XYZ file of N, CA and C in Angstrom:
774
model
N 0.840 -1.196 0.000
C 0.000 0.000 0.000
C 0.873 1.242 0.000
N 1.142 2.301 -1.223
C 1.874 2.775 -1.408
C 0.881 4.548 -1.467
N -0.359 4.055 -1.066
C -1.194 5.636 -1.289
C -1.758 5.614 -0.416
N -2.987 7.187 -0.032
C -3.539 7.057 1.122
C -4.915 6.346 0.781
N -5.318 6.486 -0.480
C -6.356 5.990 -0.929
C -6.451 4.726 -0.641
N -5.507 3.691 -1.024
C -5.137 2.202 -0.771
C -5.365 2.001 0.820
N -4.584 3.049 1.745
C -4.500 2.960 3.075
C -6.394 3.068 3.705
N -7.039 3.740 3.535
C -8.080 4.031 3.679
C -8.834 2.813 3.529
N -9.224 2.403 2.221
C -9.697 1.101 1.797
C -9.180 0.015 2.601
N -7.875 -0.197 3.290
C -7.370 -0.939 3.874
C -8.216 -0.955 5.535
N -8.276 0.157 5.969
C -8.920 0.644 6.857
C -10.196 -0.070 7.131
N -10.967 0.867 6.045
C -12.646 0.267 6.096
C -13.129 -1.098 5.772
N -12.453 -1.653 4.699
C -12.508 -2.369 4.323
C -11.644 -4.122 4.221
N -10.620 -3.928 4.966
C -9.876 -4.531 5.392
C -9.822 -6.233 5.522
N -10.960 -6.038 6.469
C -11.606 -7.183 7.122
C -12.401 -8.518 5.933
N -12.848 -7.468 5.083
C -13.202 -8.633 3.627
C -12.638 -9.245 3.185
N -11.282 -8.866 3.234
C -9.972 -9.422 2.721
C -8.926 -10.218 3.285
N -9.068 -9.891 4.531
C -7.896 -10.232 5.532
C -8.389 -10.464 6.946
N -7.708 -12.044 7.101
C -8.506 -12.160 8.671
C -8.225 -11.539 9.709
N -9.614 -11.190 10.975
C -9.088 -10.295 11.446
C -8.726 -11.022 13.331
N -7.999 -10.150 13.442
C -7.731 -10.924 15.212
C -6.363 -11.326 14.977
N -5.321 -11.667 13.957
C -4.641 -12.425 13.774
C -3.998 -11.503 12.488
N -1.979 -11.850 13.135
C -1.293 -11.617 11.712
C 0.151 -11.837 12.207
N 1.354 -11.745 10.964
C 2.083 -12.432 11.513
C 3.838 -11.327 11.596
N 4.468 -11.374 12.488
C 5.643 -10.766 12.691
C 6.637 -11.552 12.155
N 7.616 -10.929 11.680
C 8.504 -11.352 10.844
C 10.284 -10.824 11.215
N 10.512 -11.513 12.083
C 12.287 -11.484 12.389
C 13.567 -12.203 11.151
N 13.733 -10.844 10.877
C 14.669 -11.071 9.547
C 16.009 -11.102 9.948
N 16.182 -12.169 9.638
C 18.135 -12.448 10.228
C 19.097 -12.045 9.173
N 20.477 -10.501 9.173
C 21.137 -11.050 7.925
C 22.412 -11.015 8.769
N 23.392 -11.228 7.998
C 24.866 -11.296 8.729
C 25.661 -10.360 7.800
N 26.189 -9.547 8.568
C 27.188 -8.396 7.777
C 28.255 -7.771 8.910
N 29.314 -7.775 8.363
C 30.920 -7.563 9.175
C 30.460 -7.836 10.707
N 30.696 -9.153 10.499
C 30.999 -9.904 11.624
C 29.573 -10.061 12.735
N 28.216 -9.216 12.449
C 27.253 -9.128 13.448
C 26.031 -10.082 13.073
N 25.143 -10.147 13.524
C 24.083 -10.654 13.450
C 22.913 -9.737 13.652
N 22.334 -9.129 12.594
C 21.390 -7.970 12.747
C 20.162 -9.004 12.091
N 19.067 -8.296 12.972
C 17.566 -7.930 12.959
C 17.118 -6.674 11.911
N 16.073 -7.124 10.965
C 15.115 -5.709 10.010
C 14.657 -5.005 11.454
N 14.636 -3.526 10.819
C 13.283 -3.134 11.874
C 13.369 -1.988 10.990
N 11.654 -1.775 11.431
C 11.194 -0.734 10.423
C 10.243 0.344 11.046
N 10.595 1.995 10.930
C 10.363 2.730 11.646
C 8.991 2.888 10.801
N 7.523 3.106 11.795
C 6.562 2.329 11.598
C 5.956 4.326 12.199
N 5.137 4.994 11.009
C 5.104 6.343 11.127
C 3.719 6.367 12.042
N 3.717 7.545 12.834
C 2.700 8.059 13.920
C 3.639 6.930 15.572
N 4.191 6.261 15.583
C 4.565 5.470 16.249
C 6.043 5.880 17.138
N 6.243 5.839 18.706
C 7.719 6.688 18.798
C 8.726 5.065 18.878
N 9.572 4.618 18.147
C 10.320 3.740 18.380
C 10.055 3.187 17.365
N 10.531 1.843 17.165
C 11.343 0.862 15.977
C 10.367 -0.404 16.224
N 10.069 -0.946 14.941
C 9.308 -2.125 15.110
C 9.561 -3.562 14.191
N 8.919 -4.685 14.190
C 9.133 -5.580 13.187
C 8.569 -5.352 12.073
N 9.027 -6.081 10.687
C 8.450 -6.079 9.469
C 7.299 -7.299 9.619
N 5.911 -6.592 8.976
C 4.388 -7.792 9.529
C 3.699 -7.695 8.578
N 2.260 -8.428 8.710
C 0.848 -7.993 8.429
C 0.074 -9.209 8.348
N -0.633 -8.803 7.827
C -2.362 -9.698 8.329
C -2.087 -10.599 6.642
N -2.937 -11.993 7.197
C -3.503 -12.973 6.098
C -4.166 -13.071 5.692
N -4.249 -12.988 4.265
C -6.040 -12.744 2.949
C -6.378 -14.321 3.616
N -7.775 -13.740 3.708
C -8.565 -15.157 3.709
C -8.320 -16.150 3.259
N -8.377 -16.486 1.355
C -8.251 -17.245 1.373
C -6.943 -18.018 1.100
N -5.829 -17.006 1.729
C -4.140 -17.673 1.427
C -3.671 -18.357 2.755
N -2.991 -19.122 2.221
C -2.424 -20.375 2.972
C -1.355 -19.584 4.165
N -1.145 -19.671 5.177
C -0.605 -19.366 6.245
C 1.359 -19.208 5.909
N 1.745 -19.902 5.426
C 3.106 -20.260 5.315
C 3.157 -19.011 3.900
N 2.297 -19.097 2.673
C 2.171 -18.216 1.517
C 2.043 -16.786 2.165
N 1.528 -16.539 2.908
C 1.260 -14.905 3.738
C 2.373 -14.446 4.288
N 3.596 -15.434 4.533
C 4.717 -15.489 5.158
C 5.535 -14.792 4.257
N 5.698 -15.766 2.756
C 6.581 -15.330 1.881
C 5.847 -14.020 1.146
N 4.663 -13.737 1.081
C 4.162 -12.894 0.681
C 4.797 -11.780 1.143
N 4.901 -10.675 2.704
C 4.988 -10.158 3.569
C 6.270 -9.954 3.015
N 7.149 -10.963 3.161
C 8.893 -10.679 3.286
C 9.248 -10.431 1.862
N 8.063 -10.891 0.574
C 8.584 -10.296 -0.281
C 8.490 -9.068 -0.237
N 7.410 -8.594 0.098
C 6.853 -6.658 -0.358
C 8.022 -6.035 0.497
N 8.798 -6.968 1.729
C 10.031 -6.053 2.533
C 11.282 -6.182 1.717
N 11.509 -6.971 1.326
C 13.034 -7.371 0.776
C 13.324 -7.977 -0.792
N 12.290 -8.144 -1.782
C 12.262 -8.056 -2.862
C 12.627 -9.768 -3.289
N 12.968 -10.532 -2.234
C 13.455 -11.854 -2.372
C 12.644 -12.934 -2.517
N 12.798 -13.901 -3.162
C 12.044 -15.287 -2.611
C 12.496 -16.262 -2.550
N 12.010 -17.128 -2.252
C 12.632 -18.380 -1.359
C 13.475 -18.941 -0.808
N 13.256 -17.659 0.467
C 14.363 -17.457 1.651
C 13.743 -18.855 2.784
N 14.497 -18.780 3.722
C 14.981 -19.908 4.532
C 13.710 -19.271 5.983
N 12.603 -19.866 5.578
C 11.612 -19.197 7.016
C 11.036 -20.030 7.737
N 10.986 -20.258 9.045
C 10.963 -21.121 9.995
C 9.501 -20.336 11.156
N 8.328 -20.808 11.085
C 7.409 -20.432 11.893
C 7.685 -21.170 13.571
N 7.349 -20.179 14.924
C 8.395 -20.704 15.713
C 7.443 -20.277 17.077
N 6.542 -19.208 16.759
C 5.606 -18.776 18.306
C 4.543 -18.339 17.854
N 3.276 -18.770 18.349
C 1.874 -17.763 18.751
C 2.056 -16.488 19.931
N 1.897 -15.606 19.359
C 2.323 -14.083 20.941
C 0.672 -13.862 20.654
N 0.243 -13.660 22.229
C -0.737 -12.970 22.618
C -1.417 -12.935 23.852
N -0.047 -13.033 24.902
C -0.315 -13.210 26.403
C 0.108 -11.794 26.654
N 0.840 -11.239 26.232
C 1.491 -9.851 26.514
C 0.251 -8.715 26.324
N 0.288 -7.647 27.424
C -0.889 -6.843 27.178
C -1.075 -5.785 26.251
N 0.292 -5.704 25.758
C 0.140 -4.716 25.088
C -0.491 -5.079 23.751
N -0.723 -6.311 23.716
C -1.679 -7.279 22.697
C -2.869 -6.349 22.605
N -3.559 -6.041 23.640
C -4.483 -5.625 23.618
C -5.086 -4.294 24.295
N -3.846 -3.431 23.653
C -3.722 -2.006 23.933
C -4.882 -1.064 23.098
N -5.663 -0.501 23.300
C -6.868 0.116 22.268
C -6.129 1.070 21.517
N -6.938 1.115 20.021
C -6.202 2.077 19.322
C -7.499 2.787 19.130
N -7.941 4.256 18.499
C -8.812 4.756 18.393
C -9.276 4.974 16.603
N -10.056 5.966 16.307
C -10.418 6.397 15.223
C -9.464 7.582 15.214
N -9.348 8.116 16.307
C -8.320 9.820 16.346
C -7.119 9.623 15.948
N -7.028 8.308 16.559
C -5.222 7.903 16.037
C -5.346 7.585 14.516
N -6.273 6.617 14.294
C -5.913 6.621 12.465
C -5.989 7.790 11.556
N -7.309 8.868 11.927
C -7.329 10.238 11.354
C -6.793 10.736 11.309
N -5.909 10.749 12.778
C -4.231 11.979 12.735
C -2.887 11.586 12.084
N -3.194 9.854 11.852
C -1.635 9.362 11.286
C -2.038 9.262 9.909
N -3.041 9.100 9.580
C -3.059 8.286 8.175
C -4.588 8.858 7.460
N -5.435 10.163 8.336
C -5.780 10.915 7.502
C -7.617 9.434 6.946
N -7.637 8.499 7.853
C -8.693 7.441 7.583
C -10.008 8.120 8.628
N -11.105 8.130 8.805
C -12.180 8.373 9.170
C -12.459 6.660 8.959
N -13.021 6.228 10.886
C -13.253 4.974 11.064
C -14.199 5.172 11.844
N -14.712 4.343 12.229
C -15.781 3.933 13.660
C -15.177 3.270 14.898
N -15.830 3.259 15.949
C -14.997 2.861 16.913
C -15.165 1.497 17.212
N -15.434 0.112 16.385
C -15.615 -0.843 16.707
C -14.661 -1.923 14.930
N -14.043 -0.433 14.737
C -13.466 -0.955 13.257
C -12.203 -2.585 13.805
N -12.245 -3.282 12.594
C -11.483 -4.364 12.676
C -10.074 -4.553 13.273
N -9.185 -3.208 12.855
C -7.897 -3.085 13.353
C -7.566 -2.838 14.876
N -9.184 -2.379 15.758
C -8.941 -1.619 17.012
C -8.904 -3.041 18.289
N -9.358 -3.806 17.532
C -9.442 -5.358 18.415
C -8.392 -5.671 18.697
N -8.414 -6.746 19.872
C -6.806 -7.651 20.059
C -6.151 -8.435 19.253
N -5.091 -8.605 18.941
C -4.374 -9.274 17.409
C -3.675 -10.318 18.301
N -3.715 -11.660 17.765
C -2.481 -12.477 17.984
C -1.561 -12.392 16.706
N -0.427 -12.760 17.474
C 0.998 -12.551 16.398
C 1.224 -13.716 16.044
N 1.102 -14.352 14.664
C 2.045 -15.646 14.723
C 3.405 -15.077 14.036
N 4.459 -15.821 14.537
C 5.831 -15.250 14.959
C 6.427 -16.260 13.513
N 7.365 -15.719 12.986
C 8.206 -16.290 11.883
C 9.428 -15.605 11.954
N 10.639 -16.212 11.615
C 12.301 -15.779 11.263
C 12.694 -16.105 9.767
N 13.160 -15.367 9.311
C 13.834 -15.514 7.911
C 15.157 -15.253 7.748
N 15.849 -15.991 7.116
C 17.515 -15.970 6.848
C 17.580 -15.406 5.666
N 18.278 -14.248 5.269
C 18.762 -13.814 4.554
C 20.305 -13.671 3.852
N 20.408 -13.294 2.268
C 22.022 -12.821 2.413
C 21.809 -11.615 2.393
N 22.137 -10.898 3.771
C 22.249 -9.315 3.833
C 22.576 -8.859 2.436
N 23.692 -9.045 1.525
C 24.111 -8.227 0.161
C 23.105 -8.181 -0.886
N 22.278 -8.931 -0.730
C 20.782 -9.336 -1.702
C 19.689 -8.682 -1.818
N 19.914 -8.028 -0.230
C 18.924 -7.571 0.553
C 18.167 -6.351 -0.103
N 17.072 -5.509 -0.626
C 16.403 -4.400 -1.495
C 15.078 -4.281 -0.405
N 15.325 -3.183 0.727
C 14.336 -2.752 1.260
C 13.424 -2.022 0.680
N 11.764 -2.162 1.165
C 11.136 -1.519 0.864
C 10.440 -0.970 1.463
N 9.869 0.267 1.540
C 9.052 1.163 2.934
C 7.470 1.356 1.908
N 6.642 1.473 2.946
C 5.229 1.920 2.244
C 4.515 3.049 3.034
N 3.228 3.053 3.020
C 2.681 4.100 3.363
C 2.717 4.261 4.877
N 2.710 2.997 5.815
C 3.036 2.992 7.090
C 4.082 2.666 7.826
N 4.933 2.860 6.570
C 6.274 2.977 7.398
C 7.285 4.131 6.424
N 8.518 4.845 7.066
C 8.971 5.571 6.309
C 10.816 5.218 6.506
N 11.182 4.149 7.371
C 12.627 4.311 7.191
C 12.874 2.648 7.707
N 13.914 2.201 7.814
C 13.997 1.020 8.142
C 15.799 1.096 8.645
N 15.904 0.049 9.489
C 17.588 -0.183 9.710
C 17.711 -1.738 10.461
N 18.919 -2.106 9.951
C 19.636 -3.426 10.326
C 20.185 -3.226 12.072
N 20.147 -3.645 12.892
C 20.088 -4.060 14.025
C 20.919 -4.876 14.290
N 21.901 -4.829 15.362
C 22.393 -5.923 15.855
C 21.916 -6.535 17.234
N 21.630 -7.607 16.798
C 20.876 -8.708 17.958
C 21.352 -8.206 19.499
N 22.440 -8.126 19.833
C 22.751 -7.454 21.136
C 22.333 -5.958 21.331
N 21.618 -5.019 20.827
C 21.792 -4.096 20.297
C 19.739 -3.582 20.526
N 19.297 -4.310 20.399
C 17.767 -3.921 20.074
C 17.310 -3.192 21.339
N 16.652 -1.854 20.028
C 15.912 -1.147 21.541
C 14.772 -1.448 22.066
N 13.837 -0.852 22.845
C 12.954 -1.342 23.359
C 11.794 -0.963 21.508
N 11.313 -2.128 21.463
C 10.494 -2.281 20.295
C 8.888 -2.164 20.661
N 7.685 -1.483 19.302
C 6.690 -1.572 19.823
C 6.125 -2.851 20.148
N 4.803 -2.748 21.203
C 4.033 -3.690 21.612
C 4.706 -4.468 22.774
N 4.814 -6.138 21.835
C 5.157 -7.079 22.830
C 7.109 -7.818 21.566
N 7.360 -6.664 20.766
C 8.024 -7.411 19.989
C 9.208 -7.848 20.368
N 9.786 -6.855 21.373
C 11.260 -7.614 22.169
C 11.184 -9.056 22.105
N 9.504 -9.595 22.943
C 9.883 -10.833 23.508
C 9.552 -11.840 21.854
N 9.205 -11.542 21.087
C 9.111 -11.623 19.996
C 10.748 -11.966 19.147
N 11.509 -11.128 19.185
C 12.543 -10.956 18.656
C 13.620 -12.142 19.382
N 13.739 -11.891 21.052
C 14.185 -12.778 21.954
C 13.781 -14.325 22.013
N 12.512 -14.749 21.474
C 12.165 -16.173 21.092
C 12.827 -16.338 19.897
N 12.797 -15.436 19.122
C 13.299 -15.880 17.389
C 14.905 -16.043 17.877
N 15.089 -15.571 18.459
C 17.192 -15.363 18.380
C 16.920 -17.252 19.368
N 16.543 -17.440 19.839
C 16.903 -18.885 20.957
C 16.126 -19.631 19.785
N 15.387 -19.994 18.787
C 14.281 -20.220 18.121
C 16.027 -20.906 16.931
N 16.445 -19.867 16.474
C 17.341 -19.755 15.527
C 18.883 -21.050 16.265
N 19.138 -20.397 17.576
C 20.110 -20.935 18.556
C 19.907 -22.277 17.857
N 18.819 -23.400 18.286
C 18.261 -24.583 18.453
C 18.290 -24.814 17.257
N 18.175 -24.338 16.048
C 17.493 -24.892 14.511
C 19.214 -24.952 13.933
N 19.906 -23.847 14.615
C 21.692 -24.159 14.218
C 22.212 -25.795 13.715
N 21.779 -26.232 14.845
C 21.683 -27.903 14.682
C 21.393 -28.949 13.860
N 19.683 -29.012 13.275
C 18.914 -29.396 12.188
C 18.730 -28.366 11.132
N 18.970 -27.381 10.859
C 18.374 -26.383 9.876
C 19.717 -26.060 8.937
N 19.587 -25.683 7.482
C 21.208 -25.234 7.025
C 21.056 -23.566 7.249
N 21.143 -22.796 8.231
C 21.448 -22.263 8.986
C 22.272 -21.139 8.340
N 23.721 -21.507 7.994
C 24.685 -21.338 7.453
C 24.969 -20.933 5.817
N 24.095 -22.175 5.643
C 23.981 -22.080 3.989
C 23.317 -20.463 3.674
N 22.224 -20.201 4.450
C 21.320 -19.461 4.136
C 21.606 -17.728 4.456
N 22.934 -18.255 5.588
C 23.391 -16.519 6.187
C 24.417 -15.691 4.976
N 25.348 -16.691 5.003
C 26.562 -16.614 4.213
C 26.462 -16.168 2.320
N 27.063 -15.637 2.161
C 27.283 -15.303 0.541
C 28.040 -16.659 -0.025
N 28.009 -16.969 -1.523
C 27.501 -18.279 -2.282
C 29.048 -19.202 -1.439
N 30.318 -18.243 -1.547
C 31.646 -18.334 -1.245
C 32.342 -17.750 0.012
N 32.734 -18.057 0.598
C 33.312 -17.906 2.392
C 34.417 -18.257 2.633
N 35.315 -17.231 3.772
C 36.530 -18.214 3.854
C 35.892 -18.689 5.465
N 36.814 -19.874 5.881
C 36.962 -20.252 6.755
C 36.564 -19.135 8.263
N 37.402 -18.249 8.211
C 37.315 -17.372 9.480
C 35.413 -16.662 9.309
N 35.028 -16.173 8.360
C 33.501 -15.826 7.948
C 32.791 -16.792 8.483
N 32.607 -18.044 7.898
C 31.664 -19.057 9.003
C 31.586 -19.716 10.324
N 33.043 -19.277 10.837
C 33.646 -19.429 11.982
C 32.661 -18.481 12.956
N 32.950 -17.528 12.540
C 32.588 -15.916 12.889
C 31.508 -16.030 12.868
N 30.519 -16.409 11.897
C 28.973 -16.571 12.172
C 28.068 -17.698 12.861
N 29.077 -18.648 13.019
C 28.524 -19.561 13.909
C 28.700 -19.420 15.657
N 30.208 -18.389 16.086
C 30.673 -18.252 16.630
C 29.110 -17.150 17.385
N 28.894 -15.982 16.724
C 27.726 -15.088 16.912
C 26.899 -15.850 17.149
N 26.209 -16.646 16.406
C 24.743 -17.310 16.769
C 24.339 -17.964 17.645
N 25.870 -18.718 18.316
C 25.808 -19.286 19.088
C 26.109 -18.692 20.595
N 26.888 -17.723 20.376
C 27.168 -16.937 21.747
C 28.219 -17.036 22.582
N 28.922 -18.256 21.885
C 30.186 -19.012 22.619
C 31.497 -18.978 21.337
N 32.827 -19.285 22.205
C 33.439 -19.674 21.280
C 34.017 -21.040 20.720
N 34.329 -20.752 19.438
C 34.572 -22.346 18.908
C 35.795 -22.076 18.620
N 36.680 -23.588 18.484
C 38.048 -23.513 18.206
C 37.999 -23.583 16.767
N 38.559 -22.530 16.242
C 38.773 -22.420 14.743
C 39.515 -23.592 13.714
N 40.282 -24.207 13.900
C 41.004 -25.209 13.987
C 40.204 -26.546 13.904
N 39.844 -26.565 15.280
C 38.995 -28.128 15.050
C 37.543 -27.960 14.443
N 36.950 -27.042 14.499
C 35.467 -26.309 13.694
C 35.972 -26.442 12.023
N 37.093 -26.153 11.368
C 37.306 -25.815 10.090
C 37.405 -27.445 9.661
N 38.011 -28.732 10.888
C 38.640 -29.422 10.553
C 37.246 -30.495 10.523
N 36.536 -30.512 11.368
C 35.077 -31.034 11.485
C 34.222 -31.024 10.357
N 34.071 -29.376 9.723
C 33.342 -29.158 8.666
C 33.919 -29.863 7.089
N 35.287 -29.917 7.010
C 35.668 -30.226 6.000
C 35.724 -32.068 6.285
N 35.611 -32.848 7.219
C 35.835 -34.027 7.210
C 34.113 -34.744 7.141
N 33.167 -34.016 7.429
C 32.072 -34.667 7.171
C 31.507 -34.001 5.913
N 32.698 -33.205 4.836
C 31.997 -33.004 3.527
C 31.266 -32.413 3.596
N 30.700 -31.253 4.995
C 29.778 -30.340 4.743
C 30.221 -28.616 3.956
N 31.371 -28.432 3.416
C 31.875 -28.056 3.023
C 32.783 -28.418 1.922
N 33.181 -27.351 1.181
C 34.370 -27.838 0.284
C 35.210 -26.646 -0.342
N 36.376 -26.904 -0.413
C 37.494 -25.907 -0.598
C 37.575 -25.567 -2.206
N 37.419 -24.529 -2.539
C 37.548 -23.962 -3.719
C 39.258 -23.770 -4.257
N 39.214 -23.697 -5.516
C 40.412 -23.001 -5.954
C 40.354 -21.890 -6.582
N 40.058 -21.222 -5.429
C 40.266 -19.394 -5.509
C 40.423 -19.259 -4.260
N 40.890 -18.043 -4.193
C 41.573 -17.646 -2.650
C 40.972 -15.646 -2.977
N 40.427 -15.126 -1.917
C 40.105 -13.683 -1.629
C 41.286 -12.739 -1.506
N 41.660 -11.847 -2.272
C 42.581 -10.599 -1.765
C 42.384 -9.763 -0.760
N 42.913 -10.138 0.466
C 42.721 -9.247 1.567
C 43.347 -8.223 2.119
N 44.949 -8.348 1.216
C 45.910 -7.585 1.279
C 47.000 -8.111 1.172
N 48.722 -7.029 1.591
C 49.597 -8.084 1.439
C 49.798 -9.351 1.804
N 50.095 -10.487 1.318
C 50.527 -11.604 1.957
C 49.212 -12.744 2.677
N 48.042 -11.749 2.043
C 46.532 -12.448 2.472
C 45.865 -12.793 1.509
N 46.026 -14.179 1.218
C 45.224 -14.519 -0.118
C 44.276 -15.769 0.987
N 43.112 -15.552 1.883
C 42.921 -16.926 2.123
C 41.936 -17.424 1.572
N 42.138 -18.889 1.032
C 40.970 -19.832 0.237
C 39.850 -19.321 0.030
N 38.772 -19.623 -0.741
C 37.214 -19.617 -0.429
C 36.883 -20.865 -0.352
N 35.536 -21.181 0.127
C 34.681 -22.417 0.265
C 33.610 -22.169 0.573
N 32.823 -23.308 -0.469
C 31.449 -23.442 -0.456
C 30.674 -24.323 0.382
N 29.294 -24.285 1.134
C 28.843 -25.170 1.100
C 28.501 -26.913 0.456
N 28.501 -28.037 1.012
C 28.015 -28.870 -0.217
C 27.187 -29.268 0.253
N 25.821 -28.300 -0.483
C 24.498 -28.520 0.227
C 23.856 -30.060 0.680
N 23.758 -30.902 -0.482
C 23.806 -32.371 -0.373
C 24.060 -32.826 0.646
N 25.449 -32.686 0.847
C 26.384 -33.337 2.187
C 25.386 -32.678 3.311
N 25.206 -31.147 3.367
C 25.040 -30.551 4.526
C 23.866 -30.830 5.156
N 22.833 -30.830 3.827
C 21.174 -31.040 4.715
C 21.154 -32.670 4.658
N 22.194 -33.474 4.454
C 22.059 -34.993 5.048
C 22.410 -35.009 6.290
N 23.907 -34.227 6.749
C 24.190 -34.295 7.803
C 23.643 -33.643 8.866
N 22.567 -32.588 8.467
C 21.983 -31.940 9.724
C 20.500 -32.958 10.118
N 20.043 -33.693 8.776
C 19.264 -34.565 9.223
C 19.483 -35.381 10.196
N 20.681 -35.788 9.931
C 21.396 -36.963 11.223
C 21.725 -36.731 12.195
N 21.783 -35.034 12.158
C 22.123 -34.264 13.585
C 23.469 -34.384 13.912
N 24.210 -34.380 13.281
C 25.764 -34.286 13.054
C 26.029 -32.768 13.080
N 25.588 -31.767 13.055
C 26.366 -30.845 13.292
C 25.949 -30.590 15.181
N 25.194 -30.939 15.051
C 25.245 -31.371 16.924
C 26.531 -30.858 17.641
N 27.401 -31.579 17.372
C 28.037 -32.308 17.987
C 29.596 -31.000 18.031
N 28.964 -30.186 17.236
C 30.356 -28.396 17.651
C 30.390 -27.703 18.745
């Protein structure tokens, strides 16, 4: 929704289209120099930083509303998204919004029993991205957006902290069974890059050494012949995933075991 006209119709009419009570938040994971950042998108009439969301057309499939959403944010598809919490114990669930507030932000004339003013449950989703891929997009209710680092998040609207804080432990756990890795990283990596991002996600450190030596002996990896210019006397390798190898071995739960 890129007009006010669209916004309006969205307003009044909303509810024909899109179920109401219910919609879904969206924690976007990318990895860039060395961090682990969160989307958040400054969300206008509103004071503070929020998640990228929205509500499900009737008659679309739950998981499709997912990729729907993250396309209109990031221009991508078929990113790596993992559905992970129902939120709607938190009160700010069910904080009232008015008709004054939509008239003064967005210029809509509503009634006071309109669809949007009810309590919403959140169903909660995470998406892996390659940050460099990444093509934000802002619309009529939102006007700026920024990358976040996971240690780093301010207090967010509603209930989304605890939102954000399930997705980061949500992500922790899926490290294990999920390709994780495949999905953070750009196509080619050296050694110290996936070190570094597993090292973040996890919160701990790993020995570089026996981590490089692990990955390359169960073939979840493989060494290229090209090496990155990093400067003098720094040419180190690249390496790829070998997806095959990788989503067999996370089936078996072999990466467990780092």
């Amino acid at each position: 929704m890129n007009s006010q006209e669209e916004v309006i119709d969205f307003v009044i009419n909303g509810h024909k289209d899109y179920l109401p009570h219910v919609s879904i938040d969206s924690v976007i994971f990318g990895y860039h120099h060395q961090q682990l950042k969160i989307l958040l998108l400054k969300w206008i009439g509103h004071i503070g930083w929020g998640l990228p969301g929205g509500f499900i057309k009737r008659r679309e499939p739950l998981t499709d509303a997912a990729y729907r959403i993250l396309k209109e944010r990031t221009r991508l598809s078929d990113l790596f998204l993992q559905q992970f919490h129902v939120f709607g114990d938190s009160p700010y669930r069910a904080q009232e919004r008015s008709p004054a507030e939509f008239r003064e932000k967005y210029g809509a004339v509503t009634s006071e029993d309109n669809w949007l003013f009810q309590r919403t449950l959140s169903i909660g989703y995470f998406a892996l991205v390659d940050y460099s891929k990444v093509d934000i997009t802002t619309d009529f209710f939102t006007n700026d957006f920024y990358w976040c680092d996971v240690n780093e998040v301010p207090f967010l609207l509603f209930d989304q902290n605890e939102v954000v804080e399930m997705a980061l432990k949500m992500l922790r756990l899926a490290i294990y069974h999920q390709p994780i890795g495949y999905n953070l990283l750009p196509e080619k990596f050296t050694i110290p890059e996936i070190h570094s991002l597993y090292q973040t996600i996890l919160g701990k450190e790993l020995d570089q050494r026996n981590f490089s030596k692990k990955l390359l002996t169960l073939g979840l990896i493989k060494k290229l012949d090209e090496r990155r210019s990093i400067g003098p006397h720094r040419s180190p390798y690249l390496y790829q995933f070998d997806k095959a190898n990788y989503e067999e071995a996370l089936k078996e739960g072999i990466v467990h075991t780092y």
